[in-house]
PDB file of C-alpha atoms in Angstrom:
ATOM      1  CA  MET A   1      -5.829 -20.222 108.528  1.00  0.00           C
ATOM      2  CA  ALA A   2      -3.744 -20.557 111.136  1.00  0.00           C
ATOM      3  CA  MET A   3      -0.915 -18.317 110.670  1.00  0.00           C
ATOM      4  CA  PHE A   4       2.351 -21.082 110.255  1.00  0.00           C
ATOM      5  CA  GLY A   5       5.129 -20.782 113.102  1.00  0.00           C
ATOM      6  CA  VAL A   6       7.710 -18.314 110.534  1.00  0.00           C
ATOM      7  CA  GLU A   7       4.769 -15.385 110.138  1.00  0.00           C
ATOM      8  CA  LYS A   8       4.314 -16.154 114.540  1.00  0.00           C
ATOM      9  CA  ASP A   9       7.987 -15.435 115.146  1.00  0.00           C
ATOM     10  CA  LEU A  10       8.891 -12.777 112.797  1.00  0.00           C
ATOM     11  CA  LEU A  11       5.210 -11.094 114.170  1.00  0.00           C
ATOM     12  CA  VAL A  12       6.337 -11.409 118.022  1.00  0.00           C
ATOM     13  CA  TYR A  13       9.980 -10.388 116.867  1.00  0.00           C
ATOM     14  CA  PHE A  14       9.127  -7.390 115.124  1.00  0.00           C
ATOM     15  CA  SER A  15       6.997  -6.493 116.818  1.00  0.00           C
ATOM     16  CA  ARG A  16       9.122  -6.679 120.080  1.00  0.00           C
ATOM     17  CA  GLU A  17      11.900  -4.602 117.807  1.00  0.00           C
ATOM     18  CA  VAL A  18       8.991  -1.561 116.477  1.00  0.00           C
ATOM     19  CA  GLN A  19       8.007  -0.696 120.104  1.00  0.00           C
ATOM     20  CA  LEU A  20      11.748  -0.065 121.230  1.00  0.00           C
ATOM     21  CA  ASP A  21      12.233   2.270 117.440  1.00  0.00           C
ATOM     22  CA  LEU A  22       8.860   3.819 119.309  1.00  0.00           C
ATOM     23  CA  SER A  23       9.848   4.066 122.577  1.00  0.00           C
ATOM     24  CA  GLY A  24      13.820   5.453 121.266  1.00  0.00           C
ATOM     25  CA  ASP A  25      14.379   8.574 121.787  1.00  0.00           C
ATOM     26  CA  GLU A  26      14.067  10.937 118.834  1.00  0.00           C
ATOM     27  CA  SER A  27      13.497  14.402 119.501  1.00  0.00           C
ATOM     28  CA  PRO A  28      11.485  16.435 117.067  1.00  0.00           C
ATOM     29  CA  GLY A  29      12.507  19.913 117.821  1.00  0.00           C
ATOM     30  CA  ARG A  30      16.718  18.989 118.055  1.00  0.00           C
ATOM     31  CA  GLU A  31      18.530  20.521 114.724  1.00  0.00           C
ATOM     32  CA  VAL A  32      19.681  17.165 112.892  1.00  0.00           C
ATOM     33  CA  GLU A  33      23.465  16.977 111.590  1.00  0.00           C
ATOM     34  CA  ALA A  34      23.666  15.753 107.564  1.00  0.00           C
ATOM     35  CA  ASN A  35      25.712  12.355 108.770  1.00  0.00           C
ATOM     36  CA  GLU A  36      23.005  11.747 111.738  1.00  0.00           C
ATOM     37  CA  LEU A  37      19.910  11.456 108.873  1.00  0.00           C
ATOM     38  CA  ASP A  38      20.704   7.818 107.679  1.00  0.00           C
ATOM     39  CA  VAL A  39      20.648   6.375 111.160  1.00  0.00           C
ATOM     40  CA  GLN A  40      17.825   8.345 111.543  1.00  0.00           C
ATOM     41  CA  GLN A  41      16.284   6.678 108.919  1.00  0.00           C
ATOM     42  CA  GLN A  42      16.466   2.814 109.097  1.00  0.00           C
ATOM     43  CA  PRO A  43      14.175   2.978 112.477  1.00  0.00           C
ATOM     44  CA  ARG A  44      11.347   4.225 109.898  1.00  0.00           C
ATOM     45  CA  ASP A  45      12.716   2.179 107.080  1.00  0.00           C
ATOM     46  CA  LEU A  46      11.731  -1.086 109.985  1.00  0.00           C
ATOM     47  CA  ARG A  47       8.585   0.307 111.402  1.00  0.00           C
ATOM     48  CA  ARG A  48       7.063   1.006 107.218  1.00  0.00           C
ATOM     49  CA  ALA A  49       9.125  -3.100 106.703  1.00  0.00           C
ATOM     50  CA  TYR A  50       7.430  -4.123 109.607  1.00  0.00           C
ATOM     51  CA  PHE A  51       4.006  -2.615 108.643  1.00  0.00           C
ATOM     52  CA  THR A  52       4.452  -4.529 105.010  1.00  0.00           C
ATOM     53  CA  LEU A  53       4.869  -7.692 105.979  1.00  0.00           C
ATOM     54  CA  ILE A  54       1.762  -7.352 108.979  1.00  0.00           C
ATOM     55  CA  GLY A  55      -0.577  -6.191 105.762  1.00  0.00           C
ATOM     56  CA  ALA A  56       0.729  -9.347 103.969  1.00  0.00           C
ATOM     57  CA  ILE A  57      -0.498 -11.644 106.645  1.00  0.00           C
ATOM     58  CA  VAL A  58      -3.610 -10.476 106.959  1.00  0.00           C
ATOM     59  CA  ASN A  59      -4.767 -10.250 102.986  1.00  0.00           C
ATOM     60  CA  ALA A  60      -4.016 -13.132 102.441  1.00  0.00           C
ATOM     61  CA  GLY A  61      -6.283 -14.249 106.143  1.00  0.00           C
ATOM     62  CA  LEU A  62      -3.412 -15.776 107.767  1.00  0.00           C
ATOM     63  CA  ALA A  63      -3.935 -12.988 110.947  1.00  0.00           C
ATOM     64  CA  HIS A  64      -3.468 -16.136 114.107  1.00  0.00           C
ATOM     65  CA  VAL A  65      -5.053 -14.122 117.353  1.00  0.00           C
ATOM     66  CA  GLY A  66      -2.818 -14.994 119.776  1.00  0.00           C
ATOM     67  CA  ALA A  67       0.553 -13.840 118.259  1.00  0.00           C
ATOM     68  CA  LEU A  68      -1.381 -10.081 116.907  1.00  0.00           C
ATOM     69  CA  GLU A  69      -1.863  -9.597 120.037  1.00  0.00           C
ATOM     70  CA  ASP A  70       0.804  -7.734 120.863  1.00  0.00           C
ATOM     71  CA  VAL A  71       0.652  -6.683 117.426  1.00  0.00           C
ATOM     72  CA  PHE A  72      -2.727  -4.484 117.741  1.00  0.00           C
ATOM     73  CA  MET A  73      -0.492  -1.789 119.871  1.00  0.00           C
ATOM     74  CA  THR A  74       1.930  -2.093 118.604  1.00  0.00           C
ATOM     75  CA  LEU A  75       0.186  -0.842 115.139  1.00  0.00           C
ATOM     76  CA  ILE A  76      -1.807   1.354 117.648  1.00  0.00           C
ATOM     77  CA  GLN A  77       1.020   3.040 118.992  1.00  0.00           C
ATOM     78  CA  ALA A  78       2.557   3.632 115.872  1.00  0.00           C
ATOM     79  CA  CYS A  79      -0.227   5.345 114.360  1.00  0.00           C
ATOM     80  CA  VAL A  80      -0.378   7.887 116.799  1.00  0.00           C
ATOM     81  CA  ALA A  81       3.846   8.276 117.616  1.00  0.00           C
ATOM     82  CA  SER A  82       3.280   8.898 112.881  1.00  0.00           C
ATOM     83  CA  ALA A  83       1.070  11.444 114.147  1.00  0.00           C
ATOM     84  CA  GLY A  84       3.291  13.004 116.356  1.00  0.00           C
ATOM     85  CA  VAL A  85       1.071  12.883 119.649  1.00  0.00           C
ATOM     86  CA  ASP A  86       2.131  15.402 121.543  1.00  0.00           C
ATOM     87  CA  GLY A  87       5.205  15.935 120.288  1.00  0.00           C
ATOM     88  CA  ALA A  88       6.032  12.525 121.132  1.00  0.00           C
ATOM     89  CA  SER A  89       7.022  10.845 117.604  1.00  0.00           C
ATOM     90  CA  ALA A  90       9.472   8.436 117.406  1.00  0.00           C
ATOM     91  CA  SER A  91       8.914   9.134 112.445  1.00  0.00           C
ATOM     92  CA  PRO A  92       7.659  12.896 112.897  1.00  0.00           C
ATOM     93  CA  ASP A  93       5.224  13.400 110.087  1.00  0.00           C
ATOM     94  CA  ASP A  94       5.509   9.586 108.543  1.00  0.00           C
ATOM     95  CA  PRO A  95       1.530  10.066 106.476  1.00  0.00           C
ATOM     96  CA  LYS A  96       3.068   5.732 105.162  1.00  0.00           C
ATOM     97  CA  ALA A  97       3.229   4.911 107.981  1.00  0.00           C
ATOM     98  CA  ILE A  98      -0.634   6.446 109.189  1.00  0.00           C
ATOM     99  CA  LYS A  99      -1.975   4.831 106.197  1.00  0.00           C
ATOM    100  CA  SER A 100       0.364   1.357 106.603  1.00  0.00           C
ATOM    101  CA  CYS A 101      -1.521   1.447 110.182  1.00  0.00           C
ATOM    102  CA  PHE A 102      -4.688   1.173 109.548  1.00  0.00           C
ATOM    103  CA  GLY A 103      -5.158  -0.082 106.147  1.00  0.00           C
ATOM    104  CA  SER A 104      -4.401  -3.441 107.935  1.00  0.00           C
ATOM    105  CA  LEU A 105      -6.596  -2.854 110.653  1.00  0.00           C
ATOM    106  CA  ARG A 106      -9.044  -1.665 108.005  1.00  0.00           C
ATOM    107  CA  GLU A 107      -8.791  -4.990 106.474  1.00  0.00           C
ATOM    108  CA  LEU A 108      -8.750  -7.154 110.309  1.00  0.00           C
ATOM    109  CA  THR A 109     -12.411  -4.787 110.551  1.00  0.00           C
ATOM    110  CA  ARG A 110     -13.527  -6.066 107.570  1.00  0.00           C
ATOM    111  CA  GLN A 111     -12.231  -9.254 107.937  1.00  0.00           C
ATOM    112  CA  TRP A 112     -13.834 -10.620 111.506  1.00  0.00           C
ATOM    113  CA  PHE A 113     -16.645  -8.522 112.176  1.00  0.00           C
ATOM    114  CA  SER A 114     -20.037  -9.077 109.603  1.00  0.00           C
ATOM    115  CA  GLU A 115     -22.637  -6.893 108.662  1.00  0.00           C
ATOM    116  CA  ASP A 116     -25.419  -8.486 112.085  1.00  0.00           C
ATOM    117  CA  GLY A 117     -22.407  -6.794 114.585  1.00  0.00           C
ATOM    118  CA  THR A 118     -20.440 -10.225 115.616  1.00  0.00           C
ATOM    119  CA  CYS A 119     -17.428 -10.225 115.604  1.00  0.00           C
ATOM    120  CA  SER A 120     -15.782 -13.925 114.948  1.00  0.00           C
ATOM    121  CA  VAL A 121     -12.718 -13.151 116.766  1.00  0.00           C
ATOM    122  CA  PRO A 122     -14.203 -11.031 120.275  1.00  0.00           C
ATOM    123  CA  GLU A 123     -10.338 -10.428 120.958  1.00  0.00           C
ATOM    124  CA  PHE A 124     -10.478  -7.537 118.229  1.00  0.00           C
ATOM    125  CA  GLU A 125     -14.240  -6.743 119.001  1.00  0.00           C
ATOM    126  CA  ALA A 126     -12.846  -5.008 123.016  1.00  0.00           C
ATOM    127  CA  PHE A 127     -10.021  -4.026 121.644  1.00  0.00           C
ATOM    128  CA  ALA A 128     -11.924  -1.949 117.998  1.00  0.00           C
ATOM    129  CA  ARG A 129     -13.924  -0.057 121.245  1.00  0.00           C
ATOM    130  CA  GLN A 130     -11.714   0.610 123.686  1.00  0.00           C
ATOM    131  CA  HIS A 131      -8.574   1.953 121.564  1.00  0.00           C
ATOM    132  CA  LEU A 132      -9.346   1.712 117.649  1.00  0.00           C
ATOM    133  CA  VAL A 133     -11.982   3.855 117.271  1.00  0.00           C
ATOM    134  CA  GLN A 134     -10.230   6.289 119.555  1.00  0.00           C
ATOM    135  CA  ALA A 135      -6.404   5.968 117.909  1.00  0.00           C
ATOM    136  CA  CYS A 136      -9.269   7.014 114.724  1.00  0.00           C
ATOM    137  CA  PHE A 137     -10.013  10.171 116.350  1.00  0.00           C
ATOM    138  CA  THR A 138      -5.934  10.838 118.348  1.00  0.00           C
ATOM    139  CA  THR A 139      -4.713  10.631 115.249  1.00  0.00           C
ATOM    140  CA  ILE A 140      -6.695  13.289 112.864  1.00  0.00           C
ATOM    141  CA  LEU A 141      -6.869  15.367 115.195  1.00  0.00           C
ATOM    142  CA  GLN A 142      -3.474  15.797 115.757  1.00  0.00           C
ATOM    143  CA  PRO A 143      -2.036  19.853 114.292  1.00  0.00           C
ATOM    144  CA  SER A 144       0.539  17.706 111.744  1.00  0.00           C
ATOM    145  CA  PHE A 145      -1.963  14.978 110.575  1.00  0.00           C
ATOM    146  CA  ASP A 146      -1.988  17.914 106.966  1.00  0.00           C
ATOM    147  CA  VAL A 147      -4.811  16.759 105.579  1.00  0.00           C
ATOM    148  CA  ASN A 148      -4.089  19.467 101.922  1.00  0.00           C
ATOM    149  CA  GLU A 149      -0.691  16.888 101.686  1.00  0.00           C
ATOM    150  CA  LEU A 150      -2.196  13.742  99.642  1.00  0.00           C
ATOM    151  CA  GLN A 151      -0.190  11.183 101.702  1.00  0.00           C
ATOM    152  CA  TYR A 152      -2.005  12.126 104.408  1.00  0.00           C
ATOM    153  CA  TYR A 153      -5.656  12.157 102.506  1.00  0.00           C
ATOM    154  CA  GLY A 154      -5.173   8.489 101.884  1.00  0.00           C
ATOM    155  CA  ALA A 155      -4.239   7.815 105.065  1.00  0.00           C
ATOM    156  CA  LEU A 156      -7.594  10.325 105.993  1.00  0.00           C
ATOM    157  CA  GLY A 157      -9.079   7.437 103.524  1.00  0.00           C
ATOM    158  CA  GLU A 158      -7.922   4.332 105.466  1.00  0.00           C
ATOM    159  CA  ILE A 159      -9.064   6.072 109.394  1.00  0.00           C
ATOM    160  CA  ALA A 160     -12.845   6.954 107.038  1.00  0.00           C
ATOM    161  CA  LEU A 161     -12.565   3.319 106.331  1.00  0.00           C
ATOM    162  CA  VAL A 162     -12.632   2.075 109.490  1.00  0.00           C
ATOM    163  CA  LEU A 163     -15.345   3.958 110.811  1.00  0.00           C
ATOM    164  CA  LEU A 164     -17.422   2.783 108.025  1.00  0.00           C
ATOM    165  CA  LEU A 165     -16.572  -0.627 108.608  1.00  0.00           C
ATOM    166  CA  LEU A 166     -18.404  -0.305 112.379  1.00  0.00           C
ATOM    167  CA  ALA A 167     -20.532   1.819 111.935  1.00  0.00           C
ATOM    168  CA  HIS A 168     -21.649  -1.317 108.742  1.00  0.00           C
ATOM    169  CA  ALA A 169     -21.133  -3.353 111.696  1.00  0.00           C
ATOM    170  CA  TYR A 170     -23.075  -2.075 115.262  1.00  0.00           C
ATOM    171  CA  GLY A 171     -25.099   0.681 113.080  1.00  0.00           C
ATOM    172  CA  SER A 172     -26.571   3.253 115.901  1.00  0.00           C
ATOM    173  CA  GLU A 173     -25.048   1.622 118.463  1.00  0.00           C
ATOM    174  CA  PHE A 174     -21.894   2.302 116.794  1.00  0.00           C
ATOM    175  CA  LEU A 175     -23.136   5.832 115.584  1.00  0.00           C
ATOM    176  CA  GLU A 176     -24.529   6.968 119.484  1.00  0.00           C
ATOM    177  CA  TYR A 177     -21.170   5.180 120.619  1.00  0.00           C
ATOM    178  CA  ILE A 178     -18.725   7.027 119.535  1.00  0.00           C
ATOM    179  CA  ARG A 179     -21.208  10.281 119.672  1.00  0.00           C
ATOM    180  CA  SER A 180     -20.776   9.644 123.943  1.00  0.00           C
ATOM    181  CA  GLU A 181     -17.443   8.497 124.243  1.00  0.00           C
ATOM    182  CA  TYR A 182     -15.447  10.874 121.953  1.00  0.00           C
ATOM    183  CA  LEU A 183     -17.843  13.591 120.688  1.00  0.00           C
ATOM    184  CA  HIS A 184     -19.108  14.790 122.982  1.00  0.00           C
ATOM    185  CA  GLN A 185     -15.971  15.943 124.921  1.00  0.00           C
ATOM    186  CA  LEU A 186     -14.322  17.012 122.192  1.00  0.00           C
ATOM    187  CA  LEU A 187     -17.409  19.577 119.850  1.00  0.00           C
ATOM    188  CA  SER A 188     -20.857  20.961 120.172  1.00  0.00           C
ATOM    189  CA  PRO A 189     -23.961  18.350 120.436  1.00  0.00           C
ATOM    190  CA  ASP A 190     -24.542  21.523 116.495  1.00  0.00           C
ATOM    191  CA  LEU A 191     -21.157  20.035 115.086  1.00  0.00           C
ATOM    192  CA  ALA A 192     -21.112  16.167 116.984  1.00  0.00           C
ATOM    193  CA  GLN A 193     -24.519  15.933 115.411  1.00  0.00           C
ATOM    194  CA  GLU A 194     -23.157  17.297 112.370  1.00  0.00           C
ATOM    195  CA  PHE A 195     -20.146  14.490 112.638  1.00  0.00           C
ATOM    196  CA  VAL A 196     -22.036  11.406 113.019  1.00  0.00           C
ATOM    197  CA  ALA A 197     -24.488  12.560 110.464  1.00  0.00           C
ATOM    198  CA  HIS A 198     -22.095  12.346 107.763  1.00  0.00           C
ATOM    199  CA  ILE A 199     -21.017   8.508 109.169  1.00  0.00           C
ATOM    200  CA  ASP A 200     -24.267   7.441 108.986  1.00  0.00           C
ATOM    201  CA  GLN A 201     -25.345   9.157 105.387  1.00  0.00           C
ATOM    202  CA  SER A 202     -21.719   7.630 103.937  1.00  0.00           C
ATOM    203  CA  ALA A 203     -22.171   4.117 105.878  1.00  0.00           C
ATOM    204  CA  ALA A 204     -25.941   4.381 104.041  1.00  0.00           C
ATOM    205  CA  VAL A 205     -23.759   3.786 100.237  1.00  0.00           C
ATOM    206  CA  SER A 206     -21.659   1.562  98.682  1.00  0.00           C
ATOM    207  CA  LEU A 207     -17.797   1.013 101.175  1.00  0.00           C
ATOM    208  CA  LYS A 208     -15.979   2.986  98.182  1.00  0.00           C
ATOM    209  CA  ALA A 209     -18.915   6.190  97.898  1.00  0.00           C
ATOM    210  CA  GLY A 210     -18.805   6.220 101.734  1.00  0.00           C
ATOM    211  CA  LYS A 211     -14.764   6.389 101.768  1.00  0.00           C
ATOM    212  CA  LYS A 212     -15.166   9.175  99.054  1.00  0.00           C
ATOM    213  CA  ARG A 213     -17.605  10.969 100.627  1.00  0.00           C
ATOM    214  CA  LEU A 214     -16.282  10.154 104.433  1.00  0.00           C
ATOM    215  CA  SER A 215     -13.008  11.754 103.766  1.00  0.00           C
ATOM    216  CA  ALA A 216     -13.921  14.888 102.239  1.00  0.00           C
ATOM    217  CA  PHE A 217     -16.471  15.404 104.623  1.00  0.00           C
ATOM    218  CA  LEU A 218     -13.518  15.193 107.545  1.00  0.00           C
ATOM    219  CA  LYS A 219     -10.929  17.019 105.354  1.00  0.00           C
ATOM    220  CA  HIS A 220     -14.043  19.782 105.030  1.00  0.00           C
ATOM    221  CA  PHE A 221     -14.432  19.264 109.302  1.00  0.00           C
ATOM    222  CA  LEU A 222     -11.347  19.576 109.418  1.00  0.00           C
ATOM    223  CA  LEU A 223      -9.793  22.293 107.801  1.00  0.00           C
ATOM    224  CA  ARG A 224     -13.088  24.355 109.125  1.00  0.00           C
ATOM    225  CA  MET A 225     -12.499  23.637 113.357  1.00  0.00           C
ATOM    226  CA  ARG A 226      -8.455  24.653 112.624  1.00  0.00           C
ATOM    227  CA  SER A 227      -9.537  27.942 110.783  1.00  0.00           C
ATOM    228  CA  SER A 228     -12.240  29.215 113.134  1.00  0.00           C
ATOM    229  CA  SER A 229     -10.201  27.456 116.624  1.00  0.00           C
ATOM    230  CA  GLY A 230      -5.919  27.914 114.980  1.00  0.00           C
ATOM    231  CA  SER A 231      -5.625  24.497 116.115  1.00  0.00           C
ATOM    232  CA  PRO A 232      -8.111  21.478 116.111  1.00  0.00           C
ATOM    233  CA  PRO A 233      -9.533  19.901 119.274  1.00  0.00           C
ATOM    234  CA  THR A 234      -6.853  17.698 120.872  1.00  0.00           C
ATOM    235  CA  ALA A 235      -8.275  14.296 121.793  1.00  0.00           C
ATOM    236  CA  ALA A 236      -7.790  12.618 124.803  1.00  0.00           C
TER     237      ALA A 236
END
């Protein structure tokens, strides 16, 4: 179903505003004066309102590909920025934003990918391969992504669902793709095999059960990596 003109215009407007906010000058290391807190909260509130709008449009099946090309990248930027990538976060430690971002991306993945691996929107398939998978790993591997905190664990669940939906769509091809493109740079062969095996096993059950299983594994895996090395490996 095509998007109505008003929703399309709103998406374009909010996309530009949020991109400006993401590139704004917020220095996490600087002490914040009390009277600055309200001012700093405003961009975060704007981002959250934007993500809520995106989620409502996506969930209603009104996503229009032409209008969403820039929105895709805004969501990815917001996901990784909210996780504090390279210390350059525009909204540091905002798990609600991360969850909302990946929630919309998860729903787009669910709507547009079929079980046989075909995608009804070629632009989104290319986006998923080039950016979405990388964003999943980049986000969870940041030291600020605290899997012991409930809101971050909720965001982890959305990321797990994205990985599971792609695994359902592509099967063994997807598992080999993440092993060769991402995991071999981050993990030893044994750990990479363990990671892929858990995605495969979680994809073999219902989506609800798979989400629970994969989320628990990812939490345990990240905690184990951090305890053994002091911090998780950083995605390239």
